[in-house]
Coordinates of C-alpha atoms and ligand atoms in Angstrom, one line a residue:
M7 CA -9.7 -0.1 28.5
A8 CA -11.0 2.7 25.9
D9 CA -9.9 6.2 25.9
K10 CA -12.3 8.9 26.8
N11 CA -14.5 10.1 24.2
Y12 CA -12.4 12.8 22.4
Y13 CA -15.0 13.8 20.0
D14 CA -17.4 14.8 23.1
I15 CA -14.7 16.5 25.0
L16 CA -14.0 18.9 21.8
G17 CA -17.2 19.0 21.1
V18 CA -17.1 18.0 17.3
S19 CA -18.9 15.0 15.4
K20 CA -17.0 12.0 14.2
D21 CA -16.9 12.9 10.4
A22 CA -15.4 16.6 11.8
S23 CA -12.6 17.7 9.6
P24 CA -8.8 18.2 10.8
D25 CA -9.7 22.1 10.5
D26 CA -12.7 21.8 12.5
I27 CA -10.9 19.8 15.1
K28 CA -8.3 22.4 15.2
S29 CA -10.4 25.3 15.6
A30 CA -12.5 23.7 18.5
Y31 CA -9.4 22.6 20.1
R32 CA -8.1 26.4 19.9
K33 CA -11.2 27.8 21.3
L34 CA -11.2 25.4 24.5
A35 CA -7.5 25.6 25.0
K36 CA -8.0 29.2 25.3
K37 CA -10.8 28.7 27.8
Y38 CA -9.4 26.5 29.8
H39 CA -5.6 27.4 29.9
P40 CA -4.5 27.6 33.3
D41 CA -2.7 31.0 33.3
I42 CA -6.0 32.7 32.1
N43 CA -8.9 30.1 33.6
K44 CA -8.4 30.2 37.7
E45 CA -11.4 28.1 38.3
P46 CA -11.4 25.0 39.9
G47 CA -11.4 21.9 37.4
A48 CA -10.0 24.2 34.5
A49 CA -6.5 22.6 34.6
D50 CA -8.0 19.1 34.3
K51 CA -10.3 20.2 31.6
F52 CA -7.3 21.7 29.6
K53 CA -5.3 18.7 30.3
E54 CA -8.3 16.8 28.9
V55 CA -8.6 19.2 25.8
N56 CA -4.8 18.7 25.0
E57 CA -5.2 14.7 25.1
A58 CA -8.1 15.0 22.7
Y59 CA -6.5 17.2 20.5
E60 CA -3.2 15.2 20.7
C61 CA -5.3 12.0 19.5
L62 CA -7.8 13.3 16.8
S63 CA -5.2 15.8 15.1
D64 CA -2.5 12.7 14.4
P65 CA -3.9 10.7 11.4
T66 CA -2.4 7.4 13.0
K67 CA -3.7 7.8 16.3
K68 CA -7.2 9.2 15.2
S69 CA -7.6 6.0 13.2
N70 CA -6.6 3.7 16.0
Y71 CA -9.0 5.7 18.1
D72 CA -11.6 5.2 15.7
N73 CA -11.3 2.0 15.1
Y74 CA -9.8 0.6 18.5
G75 CA -11.1 3.3 21.3
S76 CA -7.7 4.1 21.8
A77 CA -5.2 6.0 20.1
S78 CA -2.3 3.4 20.6
G79 CA -4.3 1.0 18.5
P80 CA -5.3 -2.6 19.1
Q81 CA -5.0 -3.0 23.0
G82 CA -3.0 -5.7 24.8
F83 CA -0.1 -5.9 22.7
S84 CA 2.2 -5.7 25.7
G85 CA 3.1 -9.4 25.4
G86 CA 6.0 -8.7 23.2
F87 CA 6.5 -5.0 23.9
G88 CA 8.1 -4.8 27.2
G89 CA 11.1 -2.7 26.3
G90 CA 11.3 -1.7 30.0
A91 CA 8.8 1.4 29.3
G92 CA 5.8 0.0 30.1
G93 CA 4.8 -1.7 26.6
F94 CA 2.2 -0.7 24.5
G95 CA 0.0 1.8 26.0
G96 CA -1.9 5.4 25.4
F97 CA -0.1 8.4 25.4
G98 CA -0.1 9.6 29.1
D99 CA 2.5 12.4 28.5
F100 CA 2.0 15.8 26.9
S101 CA 5.3 16.3 25.8
D102 CA 4.4 17.4 22.5
F103 CA 2.2 19.8 24.0
G104 CA 4.5 22.5 24.2
D105 CA 4.9 22.5 20.4
I106 CA 1.3 22.5 19.9
F107 CA 0.8 25.3 22.5
S108 CA 3.5 27.5 21.3
N109 CA 2.1 27.3 17.3
I110 CA -1.1 29.1 18.6
F111 CA 0.1 31.3 21.4
G112 CA 3.6 32.2 19.9
G113 CA 5.6 30.5 22.3
F114 CA 3.8 31.5 25.5
G115 CA 2.9 28.6 27.8
G116 CA 6.2 28.0 29.9
A117 CA 4.3 26.9 32.9
T118 CA 3.5 23.5 31.5
R119 CA 7.1 22.8 29.7
T120 CA 8.8 19.9 30.9
Q121 CA 12.3 20.7 31.2
G122 CA 14.0 17.9 29.2
A123 CA 13.4 17.1 25.8
R124 CA 11.6 14.4 24.6
G125 CA 13.8 12.1 22.3
E126 CA 12.3 12.2 18.6
D127 CA 10.0 9.3 17.7
L128 CA 11.3 6.8 14.9
Q129 CA 9.4 5.2 12.5
T130 CA 10.3 2.0 10.5
Q131 CA 8.3 -0.4 8.3
I132 CA 7.7 -4.5 8.1
T133 CA 6.6 -6.5 5.5
L134 CA 4.6 -9.8 6.9
S135 CA 3.6 -12.4 4.9
F136 CA -0.3 -13.5 4.9
E137 CA 0.2 -16.0 7.3
E138 CA 2.5 -14.3 9.6
A139 CA 0.1 -11.7 9.9
V140 CA -2.8 -14.1 10.5
F141 CA -1.1 -16.3 13.3
G142 CA 1.6 -13.4 14.4
C143 CA 5.0 -13.9 14.6
T144 CA 8.3 -12.4 15.9
K145 CA 10.3 -10.4 13.8
D146 CA 13.9 -8.9 14.1
I147 CA 14.2 -5.4 13.0
N148 CA 17.3 -3.2 12.9
I149 CA 17.1 0.4 14.1
T150 CA 19.5 3.1 14.2
R151 CA 18.3 5.3 17.4
V152 CA 20.0 8.0 19.4
E153 CA 21.5 6.6 22.7
S154 CA 23.0 8.2 25.6
C155 CA 26.8 7.7 25.4
A156 CA 28.0 5.0 27.3
S157 CA 31.6 6.1 28.0
C158 CA 30.5 9.3 29.4
K159 CA 27.3 8.1 30.7
G160 CA 25.6 10.8 28.8
T161 CA 27.3 13.7 30.4
G162 CA 29.7 14.7 27.6
A163 CA 32.6 14.9 29.5
K164 CA 35.7 12.9 29.4
N165 CA 35.3 9.4 31.8
G166 CA 31.8 11.1 32.7
T167 CA 33.6 13.2 35.3
E168 CA 35.7 16.1 33.5
Y169 CA 32.8 18.6 34.0
T170 CA 31.8 21.3 36.9
Q171 CA 28.4 22.8 37.6
C172 CA 27.4 25.5 35.0
S173 CA 27.7 28.7 36.8
E174 CA 24.7 30.8 34.9
C175 CA 22.1 28.1 36.0
H176 CA 23.7 26.2 38.8
G177 CA 23.6 23.2 37.3
T178 CA 20.1 22.9 36.6
G179 CA 20.0 23.8 32.6
Q180 CA 17.1 26.0 32.9
V181 CA 16.8 30.0 33.6
R182 CA 13.9 32.3 34.3
Y183 CA 13.2 35.8 32.2
T184 CA 10.5 37.8 31.8
E185 CA 8.6 38.2 28.6
T186 CA 6.0 40.0 27.3
S187 CA 2.8 38.1 25.5
M188 CA -0.6 38.6 24.6
F189 CA -1.5 38.0 28.3
G190 CA 0.6 40.4 29.9
R191 CA 4.2 39.9 31.3
V192 CA 4.7 36.2 32.2
I193 CA 8.0 34.5 33.6
R194 CA 9.1 32.0 31.4
Q195 CA 11.6 29.3 32.1
G196 CA 14.0 28.2 29.1
P197 CA 17.3 26.1 28.6
C198 CA 20.1 28.1 29.6
K199 CA 22.2 29.4 26.9
K200 CA 25.6 29.2 28.5
C201 CA 25.6 25.5 28.9
N202 CA 22.9 24.8 26.3
G203 CA 20.6 23.4 29.1
T204 CA 23.0 20.7 30.1
G205 CA 23.8 22.1 33.2
K206 CA 27.2 21.5 32.8
D207 CA 30.4 23.2 32.1
I208 CA 32.6 20.5 30.3
K209 CA 36.3 21.0 30.8
E210 CA 37.4 18.0 28.6
K211 CA 35.0 16.6 26.2
C212 CA 34.3 12.9 25.6
T213 CA 35.8 11.7 22.7
D214 CA 33.4 8.9 22.0
C215 CA 30.5 11.3 21.1
G216 CA 32.2 14.6 20.8
G217 CA 30.7 16.1 23.8
N218 CA 27.3 15.9 23.2
G219 CA 26.4 12.9 25.3
Y220 CA 24.5 11.3 23.0
K221 CA 25.6 8.8 19.8
R222 CA 23.6 7.0 17.1
V223 CA 23.6 3.3 17.7
S224 CA 22.3 0.6 15.5
S225 CA 20.8 -2.4 17.1
T226 CA 18.4 -5.3 16.5
I227 CA 15.3 -5.5 18.3
S228 CA 12.9 -8.4 18.6
V229 CA 9.0 -7.5 17.8
N230 CA 6.1 -9.7 18.5
I231 CA 3.5 -9.5 16.1
P232 CA 0.4 -10.3 17.3
A233 CA -2.0 -12.7 15.6
G234 CA -4.8 -10.8 13.3
I235 CA -2.5 -7.5 12.7
D236 CA -3.8 -6.1 9.2
D237 CA -1.9 -4.0 6.6
G238 CA -1.3 -0.5 7.5
Q239 CA -1.6 -0.8 11.0
V240 CA 1.1 0.7 13.1
L241 CA 2.6 -1.0 16.1
T242 CA 4.0 1.6 18.7
M243 CA 6.7 0.4 21.3
R244 CA 7.0 3.0 23.8
G245 CA 10.6 4.5 24.6
K246 CA 12.2 2.4 21.8
G247 CA 12.5 5.9 19.7
N248 CA 15.5 8.5 20.4
C249 CA 16.5 8.7 23.7
G250 CA 15.3 11.9 25.7
K251 CA 17.7 14.9 26.1
R252 CA 18.5 16.5 29.8
G253 CA 16.3 14.0 31.7
G254 CA 13.4 14.0 29.1
E255 CA 11.5 11.0 28.1
D256 CA 12.6 8.4 25.2
G257 CA 10.7 8.8 22.1
D258 CA 8.4 6.1 20.7
L259 CA 9.3 3.6 17.5
H260 CA 6.3 3.4 15.1
I261 CA 6.5 0.0 13.3
I262 CA 4.1 0.3 10.1
V263 CA 3.0 -3.0 9.2
K264 CA 2.5 -4.1 5.5
V265 CA 1.0 -7.5 4.8
K266 CA 1.3 -9.4 1.5
E267 CA -1.7 -11.1 -0.1
H268 CA -2.8 -14.6 -0.1
K269 CA -2.7 -16.1 -3.4
V270 CA -6.4 -17.1 -3.5
L271 CA -8.0 -15.8 -0.5
V272 CA -8.9 -12.0 0.0
R273 CA -8.7 -10.5 3.4
D274 CA -11.3 -8.0 4.6
G275 CA -10.6 -7.1 8.1
F276 CA -11.1 -10.6 10.1
D277 CA -13.1 -12.2 7.2
L278 CA -11.8 -14.0 4.0
S279 CA -13.5 -14.2 0.6
L280 CA -13.0 -16.5 -2.4
K281 CA -14.9 -16.6 -5.4
V282 CA -14.7 -20.2 -7.0
Y283 CA -15.9 -21.1 -10.5
V284 CA -17.2 -24.8 -10.8
P285 CA -18.4 -26.8 -13.6
F286 CA -22.0 -26.1 -14.2
Y287 CA -23.1 -29.5 -13.6
T288 CA -21.7 -29.2 -10.1
L289 CA -24.4 -26.7 -9.1
L290 CA -27.1 -28.7 -10.9
L291 CA -25.9 -32.2 -9.5
G292 CA -24.5 -31.2 -6.1
G293 CA -20.7 -31.9 -5.4
E294 CA -17.9 -31.0 -2.9
I295 CA -14.8 -28.4 -3.5
E296 CA -11.8 -28.2 -1.6
I297 CA -11.5 -24.6 0.0
P298 CA -8.0 -23.2 1.4
L299 CA -8.1 -22.0 4.9
P300 CA -5.4 -19.6 6.5
K301 CA -4.0 -23.1 7.6
G302 CA -4.8 -26.4 5.7
T303 CA -8.0 -26.7 3.8
T304 CA -11.7 -27.7 4.1
T305 CA -14.1 -29.4 1.8
L306 CA -17.4 -27.3 0.8
K307 CA -20.3 -29.5 0.1
I308 CA -22.4 -28.1 -2.8
P309 CA -26.3 -29.2 -2.6
E310 CA -27.8 -30.1 -6.2
L311 CA -29.7 -27.3 -7.9
T312 CA -27.5 -24.5 -6.4
Q313 CA -27.7 -21.1 -8.3
S314 CA -24.9 -19.8 -9.8
G315 CA -23.6 -17.0 -7.4
T316 CA -24.5 -18.5 -4.5
L317 CA -22.8 -17.3 -1.4
F318 CA -21.7 -19.9 1.3
K319 CA -20.6 -18.4 4.7
L320 CA -18.1 -20.8 6.6
K321 CA -18.6 -19.1 10.2
G322 CA -15.6 -19.0 12.3
K323 CA -12.9 -20.0 9.4
G324 CA -11.7 -16.5 8.8
I325 CA -9.2 -14.7 10.7
K326 CA -8.9 -14.4 14.5
Y327 CA -9.9 -11.0 16.0
L328 CA -6.8 -9.3 17.7
N329 CA -6.8 -10.0 21.5
R330 CA -10.1 -11.6 21.2
E331 CA -11.0 -15.5 21.2
T332 CA -13.2 -14.5 18.0
Y333 CA -13.0 -15.3 14.4
G334 CA -13.9 -13.9 11.3
N335 CA -15.9 -15.8 8.5
L336 CA -14.5 -17.3 5.4
L337 CA -17.3 -16.4 2.5
V338 CA -17.2 -18.5 -0.7
T339 CA -19.1 -17.4 -3.9
V340 CA -19.7 -20.4 -6.4
V341 CA -20.2 -19.4 -9.8
A342 CA -20.9 -21.7 -13.0
E343 CA -18.3 -22.3 -15.3
S344 CA -19.3 -23.3 -19.2
P345 CA -16.9 -25.7 -20.7
K346 CA -14.8 -24.0 -23.3
T347 CA -15.6 -26.7 -25.9
L348 CA -18.4 -29.4 -26.8
S349 CA -18.1 -32.2 -28.7
K350 CA -20.6 -33.4 -31.1
N351 CA -22.2 -36.0 -28.8
D352 CA -21.9 -33.3 -25.7
K353 CA -24.0 -30.9 -27.6
K354 CA -26.6 -33.5 -28.4
M355 CA -26.8 -34.2 -24.8
V356 CA -27.0 -30.8 -23.5
E357 CA -29.8 -30.1 -26.4
A358 CA -31.8 -33.0 -25.0
L359 CA -31.2 -31.9 -21.6
R360 CA -32.7 -28.2 -22.7
D361 CA -36.0 -30.1 -24.6
S362 CA -36.2 -31.9 -21.3
I363 CA -36.1 -29.2 -18.5
K364 CA -39.6 -27.4 -18.8
S365 CA -39.2 -23.7 -19.3
D366 CA -41.4 -23.1 -16.0
N367 CA -38.5 -24.3 -14.1
F368 CA -36.6 -21.0 -14.6
S369 CA -38.8 -18.5 -12.8
R370 CA -36.0 -15.7 -12.9
Y371 CA -35.7 -16.0 -16.4
K372 CA -39.2 -16.1 -17.0
D373 CA -40.0 -12.9 -14.8
Y374 CA -37.4 -11.3 -16.9
L375 CA -39.0 -12.1 -20.0
K376 CA -42.3 -11.1 -18.7
D377 CA -40.7 -7.5 -17.7
M378 CA -39.2 -7.3 -21.3
K379 CA -42.8 -7.4 -22.7
N380 CA -44.2 -4.7 -20.4
L381 CA -41.4 -2.7 -21.0
Ligands
LIG10 ZN1 23.7 26.6 32.4
LIG11 ZN1 29.9 10.3 25.4

């Protein structure tokens, strides 16, 4: 379920700079803005352009999109991320849009504003061991988020009942007014100043939340970490950020994942690599070495006359891909190690070996000597 091609929508290349992306977006947003462009399809195009920009202007979403084809990162995380708000998913809302647009048009753009305010996104970090990241796990995290006050059901009034409708906005929380903008006179809608957009005239404040209807609450939530997650990736739990105000949508919780390194294995995406120093005679005579896997170990057979620096690819012994039954590889490089000391007898035998092996047997060294002569 890949998102659309956002680069095509904005007409920029994949390596476009943030400034290029911004300027392409501005041009298109102006061109298709529903208040300017009344042609059929312009509004859809406008929405699409904003969707593309929302993704490509956000480093996290852009990186997710570049890597996974979706702004929300690796797909199919919904397993443990229910949370009532639909689990993981792309962003389908344009609640930030008002802000983006007001930066460009100086506050113009009332038509597309939603009435409520979206809750702020929250960010936290978790650290996983190498194994937890490779095999997946469940982690409890503590977060403090703004929630609707339970005592007054978010009304801010004592017992949730001690209020009347605001006389200014008749309970809608919104008032209309005219404003002059670069496009002429426009009718704008904004929060009612009298009731602060709540639509309520509070007679007696809720003592629990001081009358604003919201309070900060600490809680522990359980997060299912999918197998294959890597350092630096971000898990987004929709609707687990601060709660929205005046009916606005809840914000998201972004969890930045840190993964500790393995003692010997080096992770590169879903592949693992390892460099093993073995006694020089193992490469000459052949032998077996024990190799660590993400879980357990395996035996690598080294054939005789193996060159130092040879890379052995253990297919499918790497890390499981996110949401796929595919595994990366384990790449083992074997390097000859010389002994630290030689006894008199050892030395005699190595010298005998040297005299016994014909120099023709070392083709690469021979080529080198030839090249040196012809410098
Ligand atoms: Zn009002
Ligand atoms: Zn309250």
